[in-house]
Amino acid sequence: MDDSRRNKYGQSSDEIPEPPPPTRQYFEPQQPAPFPPLPPAMGYPPAMGYPPGYRNGYDQQHYQQGPPPSPDMYYAPPHCPHQDPGPPSSFAILTTTMLFIFFTFIVGLVLMFLIARPKFPIFHVETLAVTNFSVANDDFTSAWEINLVVENRNFGANVHFDRIQSFIYFNTDDLLASSHFDHPTKDVTVKANEKGTIDIKLSTADYKQSVPAPGKRVMEEMRNIRETGVVPFSLRAFAWSQIETGLFYTETKHIQSRIICEDLKVHFEGDTGNGKLNGKSKDCVVDL
């Protein structure tokens, strides 16, 4: 017999017995053992949970908790797509129009207030020159030339001077000379926010026709002060003027004012009778 047909136990295929046919076996299900009776309830029942060693199908060695979430994911702003605001509503247009009308009305009121309530101009003596000043015995002679500057402070009003009458005083009370009533001979108009000049000329040659000659007391005092080289004078003037106001039409206001310029100190040149105003210009006071 061929050895190749023998198995590892030395048996040939003919010597191996046939296995018996399988038999069916039936098993009777066993009844589970009854649970012991529960103890009487005392308070709350114990918490129910999984028994020790219970595994719910997930391998805990493969389940690892991930890193904590970033704070940005909780506070990230919601994404809002760009929306076209569209044309303004009728309410917005009405509100803008009403604000524009209100602003225009306020500006108009301010302009009308500035124009309808004009300010009278201010004056100051720019220059004062004295010539032929002489006090001898009972004879007094002198001449004054004054440059009076007018500053119109109004926004939309012109000032027109019809007439001006001026008076020159020694110190503040003793009248020395006066001008003609219709002086100046030419009209003087000062436009809004501009300056003008009024030239005033006075002389003692006219005092006999306008004012009486100064008394002896006044002449003696002037003679003594003249020796110091500085003589104080004062200028007073009455002005008849017109103020032209109006934004859409012209309205004329007639104003009569009194101009007072005091403490005009004139420095004389040696023993001559010529002198001029000392220092800068002097402001005047206007009395309406």
CSV table of C-alpha atoms in Angstrom, one decimal:
chain,number,residue,atom,x,y,z
A,1,MET,CA,0.0,0.0,0.0
A,2,ASP,CA,1.2,3.4,-0.9
A,3,ASP,CA,2.4,5.4,2.0
A,4,SER,CA,1.1,8.7,0.5
A,5,ARG,CA,-2.5,7.7,1.3
A,6,ARG,CA,-1.8,7.4,5.0
A,7,ASN,CA,-2.4,10.2,7.4
A,8,LYS,CA,-0.2,11.5,10.2
A,9,TYR,CA,-1.5,8.7,12.5
A,10,GLY,CA,-0.4,5.9,10.1
A,11,GLN,CA,-4.0,5.1,9.0
A,12,SER,CA,-5.0,4.7,5.5
A,13,SER,CA,-8.2,6.1,4.1
A,14,ASP,CA,-9.8,2.8,4.0
A,15,GLU,CA,-9.1,2.1,7.7
A,16,ILE,CA,-10.8,5.5,8.9
A,17,PRO,CA,-14.3,4.8,10.3
A,18,GLU,CA,-17.3,6.9,9.1
A,19,PRO,CA,-18.5,9.5,11.7
A,20,PRO,CA,-21.9,8.9,13.2
A,21,PRO,CA,-24.8,11.0,11.9
A,22,PRO,CA,-25.6,14.1,13.9
A,23,THR,CA,-28.3,13.9,16.4
A,24,ARG,CA,-30.7,16.8,17.3
A,25,GLN,CA,-30.7,17.9,20.9
A,26,TYR,CA,-33.4,19.9,22.4
A,27,PHE,CA,-32.9,22.1,25.4
A,28,GLU,CA,-35.6,23.1,27.7
A,29,PRO,CA,-35.5,26.8,28.6
A,30,GLN,CA,-34.7,27.3,32.1
A,31,GLN,CA,-36.9,29.6,34.1
A,32,PRO,CA,-35.0,32.5,35.7
A,33,ALA,CA,-34.8,32.5,39.4
A,34,PRO,CA,-37.4,34.8,41.0
A,35,PHE,CA,-36.2,38.2,42.4
A,36,PRO,CA,-36.2,38.4,46.2
A,37,PRO,CA,-38.9,40.5,47.6
A,38,LEU,CA,-38.2,44.3,47.8
A,39,PRO,CA,-37.8,45.9,51.2
A,40,PRO,CA,-40.4,48.3,52.3
A,41,ALA,CA,-39.9,51.9,50.8
A,42,MET,CA,-38.0,54.2,53.1
A,43,GLY,CA,-37.7,57.8,51.8
A,44,TYR,CA,-36.6,58.3,48.2
A,45,PRO,CA,-35.6,55.2,46.2
A,46,PRO,CA,-31.9,54.8,45.3
A,47,ALA,CA,-30.8,56.3,42.0
A,48,MET,CA,-30.9,53.9,39.1
A,49,GLY,CA,-27.8,53.6,37.0
A,50,TYR,CA,-25.8,51.2,35.1
A,51,PRO,CA,-24.3,48.3,37.0
A,52,PRO,CA,-20.6,48.2,37.7
A,53,GLY,CA,-18.5,47.1,34.7
A,54,TYR,CA,-21.3,47.9,32.3
A,55,ARG,CA,-20.0,49.0,28.8
A,56,ASN,CA,-22.4,50.6,26.4
A,57,GLY,CA,-20.7,49.4,23.2
A,58,TYR,CA,-18.1,52.2,22.9
A,59,ASP,CA,-14.6,51.4,23.8
A,60,GLN,CA,-13.5,54.0,26.3
A,61,GLN,CA,-9.8,53.7,25.3
A,62,HIS,CA,-10.8,54.9,21.8
A,63,TYR,CA,-13.1,57.6,23.0
A,64,GLN,CA,-11.2,60.8,24.0
A,65,GLN,CA,-12.6,64.2,24.8
A,66,GLY,CA,-11.6,66.9,22.3
A,67,PRO,CA,-10.1,70.3,23.1
A,68,PRO,CA,-12.3,72.9,24.6
A,69,PRO,CA,-14.2,75.0,22.0
A,70,SER,CA,-12.8,78.5,21.1
A,71,PRO,CA,-14.5,81.5,22.8
A,72,ASP,CA,-15.0,83.0,19.3
A,73,MET,CA,-17.5,80.4,18.3
A,74,TYR,CA,-19.9,81.6,21.0
A,75,TYR,CA,-19.5,85.3,20.4
A,76,ALA,CA,-19.0,85.5,16.6
A,77,PRO,CA,-21.3,88.1,15.1
A,78,PRO,CA,-24.0,86.7,12.9
A,79,HIS,CA,-23.4,87.0,9.2
A,80,CYS,CA,-25.7,89.6,7.7
A,81,PRO,CA,-25.7,90.0,3.9
A,82,HIS,CA,-25.4,93.6,2.6
A,83,GLN,CA,-28.8,95.1,2.1
A,84,ASP,CA,-29.5,98.1,-0.1
A,85,PRO,CA,-31.1,100.9,2.0
A,86,GLY,CA,-33.2,102.0,-0.9
A,87,PRO,CA,-34.5,105.5,-1.5
A,88,PRO,CA,-35.3,107.7,1.6
A,89,SER,CA,-38.8,107.6,2.9
A,90,SER,CA,-41.2,110.5,2.6
A,91,PHE,CA,-40.9,111.2,6.3
A,92,ALA,CA,-37.2,111.7,6.0
A,93,ILE,CA,-37.6,114.0,3.1
A,94,LEU,CA,-40.3,116.0,4.9
A,95,THR,CA,-38.1,116.3,8.0
A,96,THR,CA,-35.1,117.5,6.0
A,97,THR,CA,-37.2,120.1,4.3
A,98,MET,CA,-38.6,121.4,7.5
A,99,LEU,CA,-35.1,121.7,9.1
A,100,PHE,CA,-33.9,123.6,6.0
A,101,ILE,CA,-36.9,126.0,6.2
A,102,PHE,CA,-36.4,126.5,9.9
A,103,PHE,CA,-32.6,127.2,9.5
A,104,THR,CA,-33.3,129.7,6.7
A,105,PHE,CA,-36.0,131.4,8.8
A,106,ILE,CA,-33.5,131.8,11.7
A,107,VAL,CA,-30.8,133.3,9.5
A,108,GLY,CA,-33.3,135.7,8.0
A,109,LEU,CA,-34.3,136.9,11.4
A,110,VAL,CA,-30.7,137.5,12.4
A,111,LEU,CA,-30.1,139.5,9.3
A,112,MET,CA,-33.2,141.5,9.7
A,113,PHE,CA,-32.3,142.2,13.4
A,114,LEU,CA,-28.8,143.4,12.3
A,115,ILE,CA,-30.2,145.6,9.6
A,116,ALA,CA,-33.4,146.9,11.2
A,117,ARG,CA,-31.5,147.8,14.5
A,118,PRO,CA,-28.4,149.6,13.2
A,119,LYS,CA,-25.7,150.9,15.5
A,120,PHE,CA,-24.6,154.5,15.5
A,121,PRO,CA,-21.0,154.9,14.3
A,122,ILE,CA,-18.1,155.5,16.6
A,123,PHE,CA,-15.7,158.5,16.4
A,124,HIS,CA,-12.2,159.3,17.3
A,125,VAL,CA,-9.9,162.2,16.8
A,126,GLU,CA,-7.1,161.1,14.5
A,127,THR,CA,-5.1,164.4,14.3
A,128,LEU,CA,-5.4,167.9,15.8
A,129,ALA,CA,-3.2,170.8,14.7
A,130,VAL,CA,-3.1,174.2,16.3
A,131,THR,CA,-1.7,177.3,14.5
A,132,ASN,CA,-1.2,180.9,15.5
A,133,PHE,CA,-1.9,180.3,19.1
A,134,SER,CA,-1.3,183.6,21.0
A,135,VAL,CA,-2.5,185.0,24.3
A,136,ALA,CA,-1.3,188.6,24.7
A,137,ASN,CA,-3.0,191.0,27.1
A,138,ASP,CA,-6.7,190.9,26.2
A,139,ASP,CA,-6.2,189.5,22.7
A,140,PHE,CA,-6.5,185.8,21.9
A,141,THR,CA,-6.0,184.2,18.5
A,142,SER,CA,-5.8,180.6,17.4
A,143,ALA,CA,-6.9,178.2,14.7
A,144,TRP,CA,-7.7,174.5,14.9
A,145,GLU,CA,-7.8,171.8,12.3
A,146,ILE,CA,-9.3,168.5,13.4
A,147,ASN,CA,-9.4,165.2,11.5
A,148,LEU,CA,-12.4,163.3,12.9
A,149,VAL,CA,-12.6,159.6,11.8
A,150,VAL,CA,-16.1,157.9,11.6
A,151,GLU,CA,-16.3,154.1,11.8
A,152,ASN,CA,-19.5,152.6,10.6
A,153,ARG,CA,-20.1,149.2,12.4
A,154,ASN,CA,-23.3,148.3,10.7
A,155,PHE,CA,-23.7,145.2,8.5
A,156,GLY,CA,-26.0,146.6,5.9
A,157,ALA,CA,-26.6,150.3,6.7
A,158,ASN,CA,-24.9,153.4,5.3
A,159,VAL,CA,-24.5,156.6,7.4
A,160,HIS,CA,-25.0,160.0,5.7
A,161,PHE,CA,-24.0,163.2,7.5
A,162,ASP,CA,-26.0,166.3,6.5
A,163,ARG,CA,-24.6,168.9,8.9
A,164,ILE,CA,-22.2,169.1,11.8
A,165,GLN,CA,-21.6,172.0,14.2
A,166,SER,CA,-18.4,171.8,16.3
A,167,PHE,CA,-17.1,173.7,19.4
A,168,ILE,CA,-13.6,173.9,20.8
A,169,TYR,CA,-13.0,174.3,24.5
A,170,PHE,CA,-10.1,175.1,26.8
A,171,ASN,CA,-10.0,172.2,29.2
A,172,THR,CA,-13.6,171.2,29.3
A,173,ASP,CA,-15.8,174.2,30.2
A,174,ASP,CA,-14.4,177.4,28.6
A,175,LEU,CA,-15.6,177.9,25.0
A,176,LEU,CA,-13.0,179.3,22.6
A,177,ALA,CA,-14.5,179.0,19.1
A,178,SER,CA,-17.2,177.3,17.1
A,179,SER,CA,-17.8,176.3,13.4
A,180,HIS,CA,-20.6,177.4,11.1
A,181,PHE,CA,-23.9,175.5,11.5
A,182,ASP,CA,-23.8,174.1,7.9
A,183,HIS,CA,-20.3,172.7,8.2
A,184,PRO,CA,-19.2,170.5,6.4
A,185,THR,CA,-20.0,172.1,3.1
A,186,LYS,CA,-19.9,168.8,1.3
A,187,ASP,CA,-21.9,165.7,2.1
A,188,VAL,CA,-20.1,162.9,4.0
A,189,THR,CA,-21.3,159.3,3.5
A,190,VAL,CA,-19.8,156.3,5.2
A,191,LYS,CA,-20.8,152.9,3.8
A,192,ALA,CA,-21.4,149.8,5.9
A,193,ASN,CA,-18.3,148.3,7.6
A,194,GLU,CA,-16.2,151.2,6.3
A,195,LYS,CA,-14.5,154.3,7.7
A,196,GLY,CA,-14.9,157.9,6.7
A,197,THR,CA,-13.3,161.3,7.6
A,198,ILE,CA,-14.8,164.6,8.6
A,199,ASP,CA,-12.5,167.6,8.5
A,200,ILE,CA,-13.3,170.3,11.0
A,201,LYS,CA,-11.8,173.7,11.0
A,202,LEU,CA,-12.3,176.4,13.7
A,203,SER,CA,-10.8,179.8,14.2
A,204,THR,CA,-11.0,182.7,16.7
A,205,ALA,CA,-11.5,185.0,13.8
A,206,ASP,CA,-15.1,184.0,13.9
A,207,TYR,CA,-15.6,184.1,17.6
A,208,LYS,CA,-17.1,187.6,17.6
A,209,GLN,CA,-19.9,186.3,15.4
A,210,SER,CA,-20.5,183.0,17.2
A,211,VAL,CA,-19.2,183.1,20.7
A,212,PRO,CA,-18.0,185.8,23.1
A,213,ALA,CA,-14.3,186.4,23.7
A,214,PRO,CA,-12.8,184.4,26.6
A,215,GLY,CA,-12.7,186.3,29.9
A,216,LYS,CA,-9.5,187.5,31.6
A,217,ARG,CA,-9.5,184.6,34.0
A,218,VAL,CA,-9.5,182.1,31.2
A,219,MET,CA,-6.8,184.0,29.2
A,220,GLU,CA,-4.5,184.2,32.3
A,221,GLU,CA,-4.9,180.5,32.9
A,222,MET,CA,-4.1,179.7,29.2
A,223,ARG,CA,-1.0,181.9,29.3
A,224,ASN,CA,0.3,180.1,32.3
A,225,ILE,CA,-0.4,176.6,31.0
A,226,ARG,CA,1.1,177.6,27.6
A,227,GLU,CA,4.4,178.1,29.3
A,228,THR,CA,4.5,174.4,30.2
A,229,GLY,CA,4.4,173.5,26.5
A,230,VAL,CA,1.2,171.4,26.7
A,231,VAL,CA,-2.3,172.9,26.5
A,232,PRO,CA,-5.5,170.7,26.9
A,233,PHE,CA,-8.5,171.2,24.6
A,234,SER,CA,-11.9,169.5,24.2
A,235,LEU,CA,-14.0,169.1,21.1
A,236,ARG,CA,-17.8,168.8,21.1
A,237,ALA,CA,-20.0,168.5,18.1
A,238,PHE,CA,-23.6,168.2,17.1
A,239,ALA,CA,-24.2,165.9,14.1
A,240,TRP,CA,-27.4,165.5,11.9
A,241,SER,CA,-27.2,162.2,10.1
A,242,GLN,CA,-29.3,159.6,8.3
A,243,ILE,CA,-29.0,155.9,8.5
A,244,GLU,CA,-30.2,154.0,5.4
A,245,THR,CA,-31.3,150.5,6.3
A,246,GLY,CA,-33.2,147.7,4.5
A,247,LEU,CA,-32.6,144.3,2.9
A,248,PHE,CA,-35.2,144.4,0.2
A,249,TYR,CA,-36.2,148.1,0.5
A,250,THR,CA,-34.5,151.2,1.8
A,251,GLU,CA,-35.6,152.9,5.0
A,252,THR,CA,-34.1,156.1,6.3
A,253,LYS,CA,-33.7,157.0,9.9
A,254,HIS,CA,-32.9,160.6,10.9
A,255,ILE,CA,-30.6,160.8,14.0
A,256,GLN,CA,-29.2,163.8,15.9
A,257,SER,CA,-26.3,163.0,18.1
A,258,ARG,CA,-23.7,164.8,20.3
A,259,ILE,CA,-20.0,163.9,20.0
A,260,ILE,CA,-17.7,164.6,22.9
A,261,CYS,CA,-13.9,164.3,22.6
A,262,GLU,CA,-12.0,165.4,25.7
A,263,ASP,CA,-8.4,165.6,27.0
A,264,LEU,CA,-6.9,166.5,23.7
A,265,LYS,CA,-3.4,167.5,24.8
A,266,VAL,CA,-1.5,169.7,22.3
A,267,HIS,CA,2.3,169.9,22.5
A,268,PHE,CA,3.7,173.2,21.2
A,269,GLU,CA,7.0,173.6,19.5
A,270,GLY,CA,9.1,176.0,21.6
A,271,ASP,CA,7.8,179.5,21.7
A,272,THR,CA,5.9,179.2,18.5
A,273,GLY,CA,2.1,179.2,18.3
A,274,ASN,CA,2.1,175.8,16.4
A,275,GLY,CA,1.4,172.5,18.0
A,276,LYS,CA,-0.2,169.1,17.5
A,277,LEU,CA,-1.9,166.3,19.3
A,278,ASN,CA,0.3,164.3,21.6
A,279,GLY,CA,0.4,160.5,21.2
A,280,LYS,CA,-2.1,158.3,19.5
A,281,SER,CA,-5.7,159.1,18.5
A,282,LYS,CA,-8.4,159.8,21.1
A,283,ASP,CA,-11.7,158.1,21.3
A,284,CYS,CA,-14.9,160.1,21.6
A,285,VAL,CA,-18.2,159.5,23.4
A,286,VAL,CA,-21.5,159.6,21.4
A,287,ASP,CA,-24.6,160.8,23.2
A,288,LEU,CA,-27.9,160.2,21.2
